[in-house]
mmCIF file of C-alpha atoms in Angstrom:
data_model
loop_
_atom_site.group_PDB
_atom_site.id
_atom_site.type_symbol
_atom_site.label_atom_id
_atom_site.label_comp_id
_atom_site.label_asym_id
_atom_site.label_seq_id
_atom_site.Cartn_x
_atom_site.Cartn_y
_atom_site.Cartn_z
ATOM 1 C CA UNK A 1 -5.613 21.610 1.367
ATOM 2 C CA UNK A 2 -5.744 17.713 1.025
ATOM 3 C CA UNK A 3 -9.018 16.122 2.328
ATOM 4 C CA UNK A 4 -8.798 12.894 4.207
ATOM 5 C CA UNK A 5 -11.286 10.846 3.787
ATOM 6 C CA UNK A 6 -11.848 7.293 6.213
ATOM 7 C CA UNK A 7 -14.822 6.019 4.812
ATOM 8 C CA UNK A 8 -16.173 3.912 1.833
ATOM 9 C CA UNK A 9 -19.262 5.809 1.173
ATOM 10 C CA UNK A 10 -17.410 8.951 1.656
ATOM 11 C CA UNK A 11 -14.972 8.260 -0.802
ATOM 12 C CA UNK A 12 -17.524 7.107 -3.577
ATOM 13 C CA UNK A 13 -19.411 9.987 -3.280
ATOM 14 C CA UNK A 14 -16.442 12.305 -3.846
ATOM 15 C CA UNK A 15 -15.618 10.296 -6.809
ATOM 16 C CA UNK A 16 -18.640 10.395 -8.174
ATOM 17 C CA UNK A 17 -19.194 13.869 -7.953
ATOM 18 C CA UNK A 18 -15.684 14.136 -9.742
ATOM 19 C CA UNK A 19 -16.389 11.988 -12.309
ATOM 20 C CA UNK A 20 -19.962 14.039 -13.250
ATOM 21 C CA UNK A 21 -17.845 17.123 -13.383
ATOM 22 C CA UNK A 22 -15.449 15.554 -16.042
ATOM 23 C CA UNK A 23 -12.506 15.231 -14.109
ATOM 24 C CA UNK A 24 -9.778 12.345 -14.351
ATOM 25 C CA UNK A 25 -9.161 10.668 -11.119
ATOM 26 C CA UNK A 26 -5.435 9.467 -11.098
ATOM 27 C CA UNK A 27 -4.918 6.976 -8.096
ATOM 28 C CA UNK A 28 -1.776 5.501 -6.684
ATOM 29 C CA UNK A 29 -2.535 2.528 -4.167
ATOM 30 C CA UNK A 30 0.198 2.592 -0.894
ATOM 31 C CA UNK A 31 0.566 0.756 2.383
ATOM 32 C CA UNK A 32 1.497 3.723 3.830
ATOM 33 C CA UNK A 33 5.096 4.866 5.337
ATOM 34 C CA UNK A 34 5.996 6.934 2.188
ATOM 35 C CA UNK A 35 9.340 6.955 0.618
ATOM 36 C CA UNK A 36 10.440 8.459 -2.800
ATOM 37 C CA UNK A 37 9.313 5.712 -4.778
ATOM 38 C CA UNK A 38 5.718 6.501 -3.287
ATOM 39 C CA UNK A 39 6.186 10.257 -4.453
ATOM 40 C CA UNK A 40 7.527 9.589 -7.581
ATOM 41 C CA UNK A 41 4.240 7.575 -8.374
ATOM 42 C CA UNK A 42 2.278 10.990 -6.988
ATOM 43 C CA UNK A 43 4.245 13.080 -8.969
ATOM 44 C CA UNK A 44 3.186 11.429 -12.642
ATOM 45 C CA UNK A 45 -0.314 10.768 -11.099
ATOM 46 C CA UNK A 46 -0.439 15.256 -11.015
ATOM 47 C CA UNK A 47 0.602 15.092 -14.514
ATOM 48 C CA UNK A 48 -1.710 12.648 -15.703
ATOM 49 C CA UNK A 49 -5.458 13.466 -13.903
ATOM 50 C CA UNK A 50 -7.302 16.274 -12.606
ATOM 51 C CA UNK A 51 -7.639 15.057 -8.906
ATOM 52 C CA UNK A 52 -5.172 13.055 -7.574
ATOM 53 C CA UNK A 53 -6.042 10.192 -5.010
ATOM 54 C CA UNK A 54 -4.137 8.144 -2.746
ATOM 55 C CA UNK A 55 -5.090 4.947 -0.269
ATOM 56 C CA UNK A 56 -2.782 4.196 2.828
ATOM 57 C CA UNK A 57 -4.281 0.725 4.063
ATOM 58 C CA UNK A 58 -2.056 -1.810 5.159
ATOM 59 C CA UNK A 59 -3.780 -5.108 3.446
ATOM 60 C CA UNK A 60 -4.000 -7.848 6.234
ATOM 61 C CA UNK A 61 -5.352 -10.443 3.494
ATOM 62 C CA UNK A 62 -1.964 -10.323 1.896
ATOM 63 C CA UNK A 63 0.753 -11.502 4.719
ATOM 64 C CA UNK A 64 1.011 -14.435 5.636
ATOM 65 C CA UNK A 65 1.800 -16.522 8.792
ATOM 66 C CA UNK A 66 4.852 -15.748 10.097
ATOM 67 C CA UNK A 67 5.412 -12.228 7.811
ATOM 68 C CA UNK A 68 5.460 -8.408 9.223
ATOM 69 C CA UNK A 69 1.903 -7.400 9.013
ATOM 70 C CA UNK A 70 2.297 -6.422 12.814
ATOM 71 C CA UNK A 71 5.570 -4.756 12.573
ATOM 72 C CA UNK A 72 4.977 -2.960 9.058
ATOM 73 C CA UNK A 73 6.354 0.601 9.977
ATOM 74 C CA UNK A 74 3.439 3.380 10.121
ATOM 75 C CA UNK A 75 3.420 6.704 9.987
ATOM 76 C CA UNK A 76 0.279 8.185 8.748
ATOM 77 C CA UNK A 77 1.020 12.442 10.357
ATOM 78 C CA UNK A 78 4.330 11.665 8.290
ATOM 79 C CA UNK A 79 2.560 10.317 5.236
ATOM 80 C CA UNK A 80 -0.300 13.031 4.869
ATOM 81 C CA UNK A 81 2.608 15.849 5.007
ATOM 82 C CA UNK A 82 4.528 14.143 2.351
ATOM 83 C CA UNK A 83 2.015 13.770 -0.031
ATOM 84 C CA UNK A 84 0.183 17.074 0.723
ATOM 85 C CA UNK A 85 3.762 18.733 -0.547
ATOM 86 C CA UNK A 86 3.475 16.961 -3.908
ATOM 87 C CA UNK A 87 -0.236 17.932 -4.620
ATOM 88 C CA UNK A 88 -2.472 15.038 -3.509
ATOM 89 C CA UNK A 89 -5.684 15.981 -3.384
ATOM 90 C CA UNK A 90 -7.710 12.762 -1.292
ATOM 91 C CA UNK A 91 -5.436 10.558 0.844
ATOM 92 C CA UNK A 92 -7.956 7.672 1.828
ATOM 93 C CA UNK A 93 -7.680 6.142 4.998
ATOM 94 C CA UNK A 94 -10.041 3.283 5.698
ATOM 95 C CA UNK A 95 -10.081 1.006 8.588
ATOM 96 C CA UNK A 96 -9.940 -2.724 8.058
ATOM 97 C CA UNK A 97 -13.335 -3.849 9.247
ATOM 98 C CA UNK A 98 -14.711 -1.308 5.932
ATOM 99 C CA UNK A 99 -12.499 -2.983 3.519
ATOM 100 C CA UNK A 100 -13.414 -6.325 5.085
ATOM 101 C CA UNK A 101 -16.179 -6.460 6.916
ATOM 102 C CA UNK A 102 -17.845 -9.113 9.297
ATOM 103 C CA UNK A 103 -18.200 -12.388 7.524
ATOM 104 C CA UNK A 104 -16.360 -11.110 4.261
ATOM 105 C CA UNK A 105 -16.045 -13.805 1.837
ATOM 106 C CA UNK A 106 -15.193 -12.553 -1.772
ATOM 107 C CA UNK A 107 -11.769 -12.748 -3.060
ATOM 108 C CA UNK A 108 -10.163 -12.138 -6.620
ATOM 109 C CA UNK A 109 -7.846 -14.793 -8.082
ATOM 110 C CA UNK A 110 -5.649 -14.421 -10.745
ATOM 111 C CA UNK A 111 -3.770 -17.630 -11.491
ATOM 112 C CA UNK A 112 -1.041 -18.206 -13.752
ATOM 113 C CA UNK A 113 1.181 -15.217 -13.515
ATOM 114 C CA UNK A 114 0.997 -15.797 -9.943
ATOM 115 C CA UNK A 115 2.193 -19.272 -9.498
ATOM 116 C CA UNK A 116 5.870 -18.353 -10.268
ATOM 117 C CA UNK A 117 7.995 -16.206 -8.207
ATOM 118 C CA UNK A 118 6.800 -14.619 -5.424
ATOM 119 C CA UNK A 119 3.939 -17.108 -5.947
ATOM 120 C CA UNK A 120 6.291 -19.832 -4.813
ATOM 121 C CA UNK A 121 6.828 -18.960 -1.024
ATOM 122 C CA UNK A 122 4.066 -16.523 -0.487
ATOM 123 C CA UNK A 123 0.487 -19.031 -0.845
ATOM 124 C CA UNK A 124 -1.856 -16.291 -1.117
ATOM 125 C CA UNK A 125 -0.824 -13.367 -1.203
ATOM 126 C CA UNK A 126 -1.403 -12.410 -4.483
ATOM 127 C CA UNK A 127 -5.275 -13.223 -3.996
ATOM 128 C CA UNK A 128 -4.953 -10.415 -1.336
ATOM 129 C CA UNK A 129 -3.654 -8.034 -3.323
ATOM 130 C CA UNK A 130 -5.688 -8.710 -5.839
ATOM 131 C CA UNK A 131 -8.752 -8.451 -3.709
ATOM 132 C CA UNK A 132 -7.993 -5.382 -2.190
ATOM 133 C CA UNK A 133 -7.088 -3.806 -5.432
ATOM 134 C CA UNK A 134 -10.067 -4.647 -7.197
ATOM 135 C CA UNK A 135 -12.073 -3.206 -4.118
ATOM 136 C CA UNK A 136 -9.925 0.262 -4.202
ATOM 137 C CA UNK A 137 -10.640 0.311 -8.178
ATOM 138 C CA UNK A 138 -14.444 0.044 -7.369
ATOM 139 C CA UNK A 139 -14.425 2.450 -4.090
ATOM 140 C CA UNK A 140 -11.822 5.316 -5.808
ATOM 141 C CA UNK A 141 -13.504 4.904 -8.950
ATOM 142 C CA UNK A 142 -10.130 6.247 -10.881
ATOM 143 C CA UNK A 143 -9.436 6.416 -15.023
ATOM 144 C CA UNK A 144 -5.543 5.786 -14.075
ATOM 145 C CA UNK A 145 -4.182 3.848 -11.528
ATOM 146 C CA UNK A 146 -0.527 3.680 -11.167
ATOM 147 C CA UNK A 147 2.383 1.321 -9.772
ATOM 148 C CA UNK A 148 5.687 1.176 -9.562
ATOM 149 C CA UNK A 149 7.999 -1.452 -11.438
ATOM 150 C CA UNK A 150 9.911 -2.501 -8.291
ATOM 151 C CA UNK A 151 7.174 -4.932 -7.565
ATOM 152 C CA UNK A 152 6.909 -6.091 -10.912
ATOM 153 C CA UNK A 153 4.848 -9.534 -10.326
ATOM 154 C CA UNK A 154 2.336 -7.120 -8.513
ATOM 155 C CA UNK A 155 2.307 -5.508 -11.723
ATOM 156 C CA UNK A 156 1.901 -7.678 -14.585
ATOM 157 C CA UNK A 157 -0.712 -9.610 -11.990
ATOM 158 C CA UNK A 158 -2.714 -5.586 -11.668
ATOM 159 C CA UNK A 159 -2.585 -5.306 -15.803
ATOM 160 C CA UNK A 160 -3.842 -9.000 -15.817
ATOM 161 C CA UNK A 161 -7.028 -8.923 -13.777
ATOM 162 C CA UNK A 162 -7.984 -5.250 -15.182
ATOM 163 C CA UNK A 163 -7.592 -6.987 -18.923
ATOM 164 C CA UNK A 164 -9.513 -9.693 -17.426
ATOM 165 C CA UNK A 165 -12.583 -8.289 -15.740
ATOM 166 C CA UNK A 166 -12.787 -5.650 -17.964
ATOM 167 C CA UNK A 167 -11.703 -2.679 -15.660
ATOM 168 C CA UNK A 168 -12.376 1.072 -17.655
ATOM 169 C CA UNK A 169 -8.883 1.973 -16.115
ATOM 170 C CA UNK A 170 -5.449 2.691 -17.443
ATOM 171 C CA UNK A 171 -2.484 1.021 -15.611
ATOM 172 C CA UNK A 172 0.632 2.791 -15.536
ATOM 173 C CA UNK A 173 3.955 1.147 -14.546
ATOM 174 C CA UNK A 174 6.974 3.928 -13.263
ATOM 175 C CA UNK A 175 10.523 2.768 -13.110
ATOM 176 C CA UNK A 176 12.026 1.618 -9.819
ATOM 177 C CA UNK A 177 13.633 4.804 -7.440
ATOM 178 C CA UNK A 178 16.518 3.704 -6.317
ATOM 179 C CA UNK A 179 18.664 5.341 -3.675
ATOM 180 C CA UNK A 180 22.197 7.227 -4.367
ATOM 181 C CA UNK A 181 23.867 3.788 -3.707
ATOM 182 C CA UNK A 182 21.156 1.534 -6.047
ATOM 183 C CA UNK A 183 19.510 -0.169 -3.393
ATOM 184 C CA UNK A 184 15.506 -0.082 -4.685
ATOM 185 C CA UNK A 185 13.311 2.391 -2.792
ATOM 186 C CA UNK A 186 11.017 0.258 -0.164
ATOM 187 C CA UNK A 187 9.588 0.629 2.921
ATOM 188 C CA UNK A 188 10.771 -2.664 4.338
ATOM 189 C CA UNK A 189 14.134 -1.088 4.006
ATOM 190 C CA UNK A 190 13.708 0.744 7.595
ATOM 191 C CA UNK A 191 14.558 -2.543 8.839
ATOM 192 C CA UNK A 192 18.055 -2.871 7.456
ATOM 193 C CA UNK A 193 20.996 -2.634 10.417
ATOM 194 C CA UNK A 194 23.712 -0.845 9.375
ATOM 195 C CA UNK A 195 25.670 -4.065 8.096
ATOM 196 C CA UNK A 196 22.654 -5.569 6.408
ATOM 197 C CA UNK A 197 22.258 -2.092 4.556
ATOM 198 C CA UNK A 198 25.540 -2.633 2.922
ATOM 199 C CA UNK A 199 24.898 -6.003 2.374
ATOM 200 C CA UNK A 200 21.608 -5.319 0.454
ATOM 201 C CA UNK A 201 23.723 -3.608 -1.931
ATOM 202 C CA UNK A 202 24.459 -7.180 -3.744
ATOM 203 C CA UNK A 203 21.200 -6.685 -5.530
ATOM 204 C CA UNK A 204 22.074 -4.188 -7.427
ATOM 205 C CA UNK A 205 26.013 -5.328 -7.986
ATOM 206 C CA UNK A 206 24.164 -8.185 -9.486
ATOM 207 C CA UNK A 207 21.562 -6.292 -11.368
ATOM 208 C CA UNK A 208 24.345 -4.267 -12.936
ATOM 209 C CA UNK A 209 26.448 -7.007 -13.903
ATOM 210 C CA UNK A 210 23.079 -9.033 -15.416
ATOM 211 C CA UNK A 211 22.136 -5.576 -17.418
ATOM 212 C CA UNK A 212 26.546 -5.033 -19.169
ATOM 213 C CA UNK A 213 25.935 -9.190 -19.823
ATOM 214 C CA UNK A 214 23.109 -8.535 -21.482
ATOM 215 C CA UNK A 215 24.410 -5.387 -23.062
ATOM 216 C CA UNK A 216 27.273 -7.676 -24.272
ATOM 217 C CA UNK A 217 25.597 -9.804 -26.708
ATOM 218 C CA UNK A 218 24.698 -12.648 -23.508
ATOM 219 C CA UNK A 219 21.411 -14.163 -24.507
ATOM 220 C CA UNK A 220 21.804 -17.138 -22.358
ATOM 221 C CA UNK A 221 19.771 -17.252 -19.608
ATOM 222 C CA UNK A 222 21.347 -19.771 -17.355
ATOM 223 C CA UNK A 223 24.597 -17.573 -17.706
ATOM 224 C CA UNK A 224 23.219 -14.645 -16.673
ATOM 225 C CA UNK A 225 21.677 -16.307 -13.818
ATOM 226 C CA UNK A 226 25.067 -17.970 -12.748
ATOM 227 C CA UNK A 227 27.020 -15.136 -12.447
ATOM 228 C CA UNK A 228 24.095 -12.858 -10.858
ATOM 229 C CA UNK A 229 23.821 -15.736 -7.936
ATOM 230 C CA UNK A 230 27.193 -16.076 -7.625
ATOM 231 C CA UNK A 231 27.537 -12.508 -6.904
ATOM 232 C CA UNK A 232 24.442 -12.808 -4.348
ATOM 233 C CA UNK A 233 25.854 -15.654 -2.519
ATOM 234 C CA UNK A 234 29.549 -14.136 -1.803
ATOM 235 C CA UNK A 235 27.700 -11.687 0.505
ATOM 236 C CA UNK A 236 27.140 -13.846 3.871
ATOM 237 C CA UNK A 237 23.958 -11.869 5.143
ATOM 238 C CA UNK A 238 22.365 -12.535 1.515
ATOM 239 C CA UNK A 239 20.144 -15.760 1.927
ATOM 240 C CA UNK A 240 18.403 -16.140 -2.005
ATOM 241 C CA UNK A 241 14.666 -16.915 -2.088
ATOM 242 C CA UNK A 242 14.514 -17.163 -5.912
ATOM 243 C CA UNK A 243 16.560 -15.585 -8.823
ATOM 244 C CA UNK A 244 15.149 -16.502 -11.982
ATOM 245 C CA UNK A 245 14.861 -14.843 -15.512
ATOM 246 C CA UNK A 246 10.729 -14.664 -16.780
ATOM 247 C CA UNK A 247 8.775 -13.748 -20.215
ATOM 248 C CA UNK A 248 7.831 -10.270 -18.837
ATOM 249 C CA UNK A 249 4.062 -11.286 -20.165
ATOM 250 C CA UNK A 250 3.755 -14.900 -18.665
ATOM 251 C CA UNK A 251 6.023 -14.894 -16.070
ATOM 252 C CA UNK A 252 7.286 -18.146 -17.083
ATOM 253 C CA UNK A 253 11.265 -19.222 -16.536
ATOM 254 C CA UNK A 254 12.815 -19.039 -20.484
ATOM 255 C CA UNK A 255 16.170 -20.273 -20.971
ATOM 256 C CA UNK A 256 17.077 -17.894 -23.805
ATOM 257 C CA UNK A 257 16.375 -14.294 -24.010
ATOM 258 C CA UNK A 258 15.065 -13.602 -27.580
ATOM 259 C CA UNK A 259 12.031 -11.663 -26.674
ATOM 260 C CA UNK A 260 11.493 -9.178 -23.779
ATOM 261 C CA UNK A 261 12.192 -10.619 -20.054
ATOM 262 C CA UNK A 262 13.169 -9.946 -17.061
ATOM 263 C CA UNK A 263 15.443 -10.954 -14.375
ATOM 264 C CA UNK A 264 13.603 -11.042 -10.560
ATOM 265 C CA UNK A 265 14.986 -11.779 -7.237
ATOM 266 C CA UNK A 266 13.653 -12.182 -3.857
ATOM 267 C CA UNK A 267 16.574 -12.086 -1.350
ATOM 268 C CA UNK A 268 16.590 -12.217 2.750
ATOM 269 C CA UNK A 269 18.862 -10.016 4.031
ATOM 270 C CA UNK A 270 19.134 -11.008 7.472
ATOM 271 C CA UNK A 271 15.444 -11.243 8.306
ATOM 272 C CA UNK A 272 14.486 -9.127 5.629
ATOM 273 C CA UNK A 273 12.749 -9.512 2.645
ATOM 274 C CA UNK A 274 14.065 -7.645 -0.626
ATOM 275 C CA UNK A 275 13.117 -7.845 -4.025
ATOM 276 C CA UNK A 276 14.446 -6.074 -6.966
ATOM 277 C CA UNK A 277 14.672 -6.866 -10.728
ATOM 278 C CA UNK A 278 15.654 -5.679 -14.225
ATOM 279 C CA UNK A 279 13.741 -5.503 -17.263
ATOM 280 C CA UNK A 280 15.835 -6.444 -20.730
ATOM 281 C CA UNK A 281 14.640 -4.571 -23.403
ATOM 282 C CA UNK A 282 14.617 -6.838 -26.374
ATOM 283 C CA UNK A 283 15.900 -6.545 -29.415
ATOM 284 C CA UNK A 284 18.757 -4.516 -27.590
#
């Protein structure tokens, strides 16, 4: 049966006590409202510890004004049955005012692979997800922490601040789920009408069309990025944030692809936000 735990103390106490009995602690890190992607992330995180922990907390330090914190879709009787069925063995559940309580005032920064991409139109956020990660890592107490690839800024910006505070933890990165028709697994996807569904589908035409380019012999990164915007903009519910191709390490624009990079977008969708990206494996 999978314990839920609410509390801070609670849940360092069961980690330490798992941790003096030699067992690995794999933790996966969710907002909550659980979709394959989520599972697929549980599913390794079995194969890879001996106790299996998840958070659901939806981090209020990492929206800004004017973005869905309110709205973010919850269903936490949904979520615990979920990952009950694919062996989790801690789901924990904290309320805000223990992640953050009265007069909190301590935040994590990590700077340069943040200013780029999402960076750009989101001041801030990274510094909350940052902060709250950091604060998971210390309450959870895991060996291996895992993450999925669809957020890939999140990512590299996770592996950066463990590197750079020195975190004893592994950081594993699983490929992006995808649904039947390519559209990336997310929970923001819930709040696709029926049109803007098949709209969001221009992500991945362009994603495919970026990856046979690439296959090609294309090592040019402004025509990749012509023809995977040009794509994007003949769908008329596709508004582009940014489309840009990075050094997967620095996350720095490079005009030529002659060492492993990768191609991110952010896209609105009507009013929603979607990211996706593609990784090119270099040398081919």
């Amino acid at each position: 049966m999978m314990k839920i735990i609410k509390t801070v103390k609670e849940m360092q106490g069961f980690s330490k006590r798992c941790r003096s009995d030699g067992k690995i602690i794999a933790f996966v890190p969710t907002m909550g409202f659980l979709h394959q992607g989520h599972l697929r992330l549980m599913e390794e995180g079995r194969r890879v510890g001996d106790v299996l922990v998840i958070s659901i907390f939806i981090n209020p330090t990492q929206f800004g004004e004017g973005e869905d914190f309110e709205r973010y879709p919850k269903d936490f009787s949904r979520d615990t049955d979920l990952a009950q069925k694919v062996g989790v063995d801690v789901a924990f559940f904290p309320s805000s005012s223990d992640i953050y309580p009265k007069e909190y005032q301590t935040y994590v920064n990590v700077e340069q692979v943040t200013r780029n991409l999402c960076g750009l139109s989101r001041p801030g956020h990274f510094r909350g997800v940052t902060t709250v990660v950091a604060k998971l890592f210390n309450i959870v107490m895991p060996h291996i922490a895992l993450f999925g690839q669809k957020d890939f800024q999140q990512l590299i910006t996770i592996k950066r601040m463990v590197r750079d505070l020195s975190f004893d933890i592994k950081i594993m990165g699983i490929p992006t789920v995808r649904e039947e028709d390519g559209l990336a697994m997310s929970s923001r996807n819930t709040y696709l009408k029926p049109q803007e569904r098949e709209a969001a589908l221009c992500l991945y035409r362009s994603i495919c069309k970026a990856e046979h380019l690439f296959k090609s012999g294309e090592n040019n990164a402004d025509n990749i990025l012509k023809e995977v915007t040009r794509i994007v903009k003949a769908e008329n519910l596709a508004k582009i944030e940014y489309i840009k191709i990075c050094d997967v390490n620095t996350l720095q624009d490079i005009e030529r692809i002659d060492t492993e990079a990768v191609l991110a977008m952010a896209v609105m969708i009507g009013e929603t936000r979607l990211i996706d990206n593609l990784v090119f494996e270099y040398p081919r």
